[in-house]
Coordinates of C-alpha atoms in Angstrom, one line a residue:
Chain A
X78 CA 70.9 -104.4 -38.7
X79 CA 69.7 -102.4 -35.8
X80 CA 70.5 -98.8 -35.7
X81 CA 69.6 -95.3 -36.9
X82 CA 68.7 -94.3 -40.4
X83 CA 68.5 -90.8 -41.7
X84 CA 67.0 -89.5 -45.0
X85 CA 67.9 -88.0 -47.3
X86 CA 71.7 -88.5 -47.4
X87 CA 72.1 -85.1 -48.9
X88 CA 69.9 -82.3 -50.2
X89 CA 70.2 -79.0 -51.9
X90 CA 67.4 -76.7 -50.9
X91 CA 66.4 -73.2 -52.0
X92 CA 66.1 -70.6 -49.3
X93 CA 62.6 -70.2 -48.1
X94 CA 61.5 -73.7 -48.8
X95 CA 60.3 -76.1 -46.1
X96 CA 62.2 -79.3 -45.5
X97 CA 61.8 -82.3 -43.2
X98 CA 64.8 -84.5 -42.3
X99 CA 63.8 -88.0 -41.3
X100 CA 65.3 -90.1 -38.5
X101 CA 64.2 -93.6 -37.5
X102 CA 65.7 -96.0 -34.9
X103 CA 64.8 -99.6 -34.3
X104 CA 66.5 -100.0 -31.0
X105 CA 63.4 -99.0 -29.0
X106 CA 65.4 -96.2 -27.4
X107 CA 63.4 -93.7 -25.4
X108 CA 65.6 -90.6 -26.0
X109 CA 66.5 -89.1 -29.3
X110 CA 68.5 -86.0 -30.4
X111 CA 69.2 -83.8 -33.3
X112 CA 72.7 -82.2 -33.8
X113 CA 74.1 -80.0 -36.4
X114 CA 77.8 -79.9 -37.3
X115 CA 79.5 -77.0 -38.9
X116 CA 83.2 -76.8 -39.8
X117 CA 85.3 -75.8 -36.9
X118 CA 82.4 -75.7 -34.4
X119 CA 81.9 -79.3 -33.4
X120 CA 78.4 -80.7 -32.9
X121 CA 75.7 -78.6 -31.4
X122 CA 72.4 -79.9 -30.0
X123 CA 69.3 -78.6 -31.7
X124 CA 66.4 -80.4 -30.1
X125 CA 65.9 -83.5 -28.1
X126 CA 63.2 -85.9 -26.9
X127 CA 63.4 -87.8 -23.7
X128 CA 60.4 -90.1 -24.5
X129 CA 57.7 -90.3 -27.1
X130 CA 55.3 -87.3 -26.8
X131 CA 57.9 -84.9 -25.3
X132 CA 60.5 -82.6 -26.8
X133 CA 62.9 -80.0 -25.6
X134 CA 65.2 -77.3 -26.9
X135 CA 68.9 -77.7 -27.2
X136 CA 71.6 -75.1 -27.7
X137 CA 70.5 -73.9 -31.2
X138 CA 66.8 -74.5 -31.7
X139 CA 65.8 -71.4 -33.6
X140 CA 64.4 -72.1 -37.1
X141 CA 63.8 -75.8 -36.3
X142 CA 61.0 -77.8 -35.0
X143 CA 60.6 -81.5 -34.0
X144 CA 57.9 -83.9 -33.1
X145 CA 57.9 -87.3 -31.4
X146 CA 54.7 -89.1 -32.2
X147 CA 56.1 -92.5 -31.5
X148 CA 59.3 -94.2 -30.2
X149 CA 60.9 -94.9 -33.5
X150 CA 60.7 -91.6 -35.4
X151 CA 62.0 -88.1 -34.7
X152 CA 61.7 -85.8 -37.7
X153 CA 63.4 -82.4 -37.9
X154 CA 61.6 -79.6 -39.8
X155 CA 63.0 -76.4 -41.2
X156 CA 59.9 -74.3 -41.8
X157 CA 61.6 -71.7 -44.0
X158 CA 65.2 -72.6 -44.8
X159 CA 68.0 -70.0 -44.7
X160 CA 71.6 -70.3 -45.9
X161 CA 72.9 -70.3 -42.3
X162 CA 71.2 -73.7 -41.9
X163 CA 73.6 -75.2 -44.4
X164 CA 75.2 -78.0 -42.3
X165 CA 75.5 -81.7 -41.6
X166 CA 72.7 -82.9 -39.4
X167 CA 73.1 -85.9 -37.2
X168 CA 70.3 -87.8 -35.4
X169 CA 71.1 -89.8 -32.3
X170 CA 69.4 -92.0 -29.8
X171 CA 70.0 -93.4 -26.4
X172 CA 68.2 -96.0 -24.2
X173 CA 67.3 -93.3 -21.7
X174 CA 68.1 -89.6 -21.4
X175 CA 71.0 -90.3 -18.9
X176 CA 72.3 -93.4 -20.6
X177 CA 76.1 -93.1 -21.2
X178 CA 76.0 -94.1 -24.8
X179 CA 74.4 -92.2 -27.7
X180 CA 74.1 -93.9 -31.0
X181 CA 74.5 -91.7 -34.1
X182 CA 73.0 -91.9 -37.5
X183 CA 75.1 -91.4 -40.7
X184 CA 74.1 -87.8 -41.1
X185 CA 72.3 -85.6 -43.7
X186 CA 74.3 -83.0 -45.6
X187 CA 72.0 -80.0 -46.3
X188 CA 72.9 -77.1 -48.5
X189 CA 70.6 -74.1 -48.5
X190 CA 71.2 -71.8 -51.5
Chain B
X105 CA 78.8 -78.8 -17.4
X106 CA 82.6 -78.3 -17.1
X107 CA 84.6 -77.3 -20.1
X108 CA 87.3 -79.4 -21.6
X109 CA 90.6 -78.5 -23.3
X110 CA 92.2 -80.8 -25.8
X111 CA 95.1 -80.3 -28.2
X112 CA 93.8 -79.7 -31.8
X113 CA 95.9 -82.4 -33.4
X114 CA 98.2 -85.3 -32.7
X115 CA 100.2 -87.9 -34.7
X116 CA 100.8 -91.5 -33.8
X117 CA 102.8 -94.2 -35.5
X118 CA 100.8 -97.2 -36.5
X119 CA 101.1 -100.0 -33.9
X120 CA 102.2 -97.6 -31.1
X121 CA 100.0 -96.5 -28.3
X122 CA 98.1 -93.2 -28.8
X123 CA 97.7 -91.1 -25.7
X124 CA 95.1 -88.4 -26.0
X125 CA 95.1 -85.8 -23.1
X126 CA 92.1 -83.8 -21.9
X127 CA 92.0 -81.1 -19.3
X128 CA 88.8 -80.6 -17.3
X129 CA 90.0 -78.6 -14.3
X130 CA 86.6 -77.3 -13.3
X131 CA 84.9 -80.7 -13.2
X132 CA 82.6 -81.2 -10.3
X133 CA 82.1 -84.3 -8.1
X134 CA 79.1 -85.9 -10.0
X135 CA 80.4 -85.2 -13.5
X136 CA 81.6 -88.1 -15.7
X137 CA 84.3 -88.0 -18.4
X138 CA 83.2 -89.4 -21.8
X139 CA 85.1 -90.0 -24.9
X140 CA 83.6 -90.2 -28.4
X141 CA 85.3 -90.3 -31.7
X142 CA 84.2 -89.3 -35.2
X143 CA 85.7 -90.9 -38.2
X144 CA 85.6 -88.7 -41.3
X145 CA 82.0 -88.0 -42.5
X146 CA 80.5 -90.5 -40.1
X147 CA 78.4 -89.9 -36.9
X148 CA 80.3 -89.9 -33.6
X149 CA 80.9 -93.2 -31.8
X150 CA 81.0 -93.8 -28.1
X151 CA 84.4 -95.1 -26.8
X152 CA 84.4 -95.1 -23.0
X153 CA 83.5 -93.2 -19.9
X154 CA 84.5 -92.9 -16.3
X155 CA 83.9 -91.1 -13.0
X156 CA 87.1 -91.5 -10.9
X157 CA 88.5 -94.9 -11.5
X158 CA 90.5 -96.0 -14.5
X159 CA 88.4 -97.8 -17.0
X160 CA 89.2 -100.3 -19.8
X161 CA 87.1 -101.8 -22.6
X162 CA 87.8 -103.5 -25.9
X163 CA 88.5 -100.2 -27.6
X164 CA 90.5 -98.2 -25.1
X165 CA 91.6 -97.3 -21.6
X166 CA 90.7 -94.2 -19.7
X167 CA 93.1 -92.9 -17.1
X168 CA 91.7 -90.2 -14.8
X169 CA 94.0 -88.3 -12.4
X170 CA 93.4 -88.5 -8.7
X171 CA 92.2 -84.9 -8.5
X172 CA 90.0 -85.6 -11.6
X173 CA 91.2 -82.4 -13.3
X174 CA 92.6 -84.3 -16.3
X175 CA 92.3 -87.6 -18.1
X176 CA 94.0 -89.5 -20.9
X177 CA 92.5 -91.8 -23.5
X178 CA 94.8 -94.6 -24.5
X179 CA 94.5 -96.6 -27.7
X180 CA 97.0 -99.3 -27.0
X181 CA 97.9 -100.3 -30.6
X182 CA 96.8 -97.6 -33.0
X183 CA 95.8 -98.6 -36.5
X184 CA 95.1 -96.5 -39.6
X185 CA 91.3 -97.0 -38.9
X186 CA 91.8 -95.1 -35.6
X187 CA 92.4 -91.9 -37.5
X188 CA 89.6 -89.7 -36.4
X189 CA 88.6 -86.6 -34.3
X190 CA 88.4 -87.6 -30.6
X191 CA 86.1 -85.7 -28.3
X192 CA 86.5 -85.5 -24.5
X193 CA 83.2 -84.5 -22.9
X194 CA 82.2 -83.9 -19.3
X195 CA 78.7 -84.5 -18.4
X196 CA 76.8 -84.4 -15.1
X197 CA 74.9 -87.2 -13.4
X198 CA 71.1 -87.7 -13.4
X199 CA 69.3 -84.6 -14.6
X200 CA 72.2 -83.2 -16.7
X201 CA 72.3 -85.5 -19.6
X202 CA 73.2 -83.6 -22.7
X203 CA 76.5 -84.1 -24.4
X204 CA 78.4 -80.9 -25.3
X205 CA 80.9 -81.5 -28.0
X206 CA 84.0 -79.3 -28.3
X207 CA 86.4 -79.2 -31.2
X208 CA 88.2 -82.4 -30.1
X209 CA 91.7 -83.7 -31.1
X210 CA 92.3 -84.8 -34.7
X211 CA 94.4 -87.9 -34.4
X212 CA 96.4 -89.0 -37.4
X213 CA 97.8 -92.5 -37.4
X214 CA 100.9 -92.6 -39.6
X215 CA 101.9 -95.8 -41.4

């Protein structure tokens, strides 16, 4: 089934550790996004990529990095996790950056202790 | 991008139409109105979008006022599976492509 997969589904991580959240889509979409969702705050954009080889910063990029080596994969890395990064992380993709529909993955629930 | 205002919560009886309002009084001429929803613990799902004309698809209808300062998402026959948080988002045309999610409206469909 075409769509977006994220891994892991959930993770408990000690503060200071490095962690990479994986995101893969098989729709050949050019644009991909990472959001975080915290209780009462809605979804906030962390980083985005309009096409393979390019990335950009969203609303809350500090403490996160991304790469886009190919069309399908868009990993999100926390270099040194902190408790404030406890959140649910959603990856999304769209055919192009100004396409009207973004497709979201199932999310990764991350707890930093 | 223009900000939106939505009621925090609404109830709707199963089988009845659910009418979800959104105020976007500062919307500019090239900005579209989008609606997404998020069923508990899942990623958001696109529903519909429009610029100035009313729109309808298999999921919902979108009614935009003539002055474009507000809109209403209509689910014609709400089911229990429509219980979700509904987000109204205003986004510009080419070059302004990021979605900014607010807090949305929590719709509860009651049996």
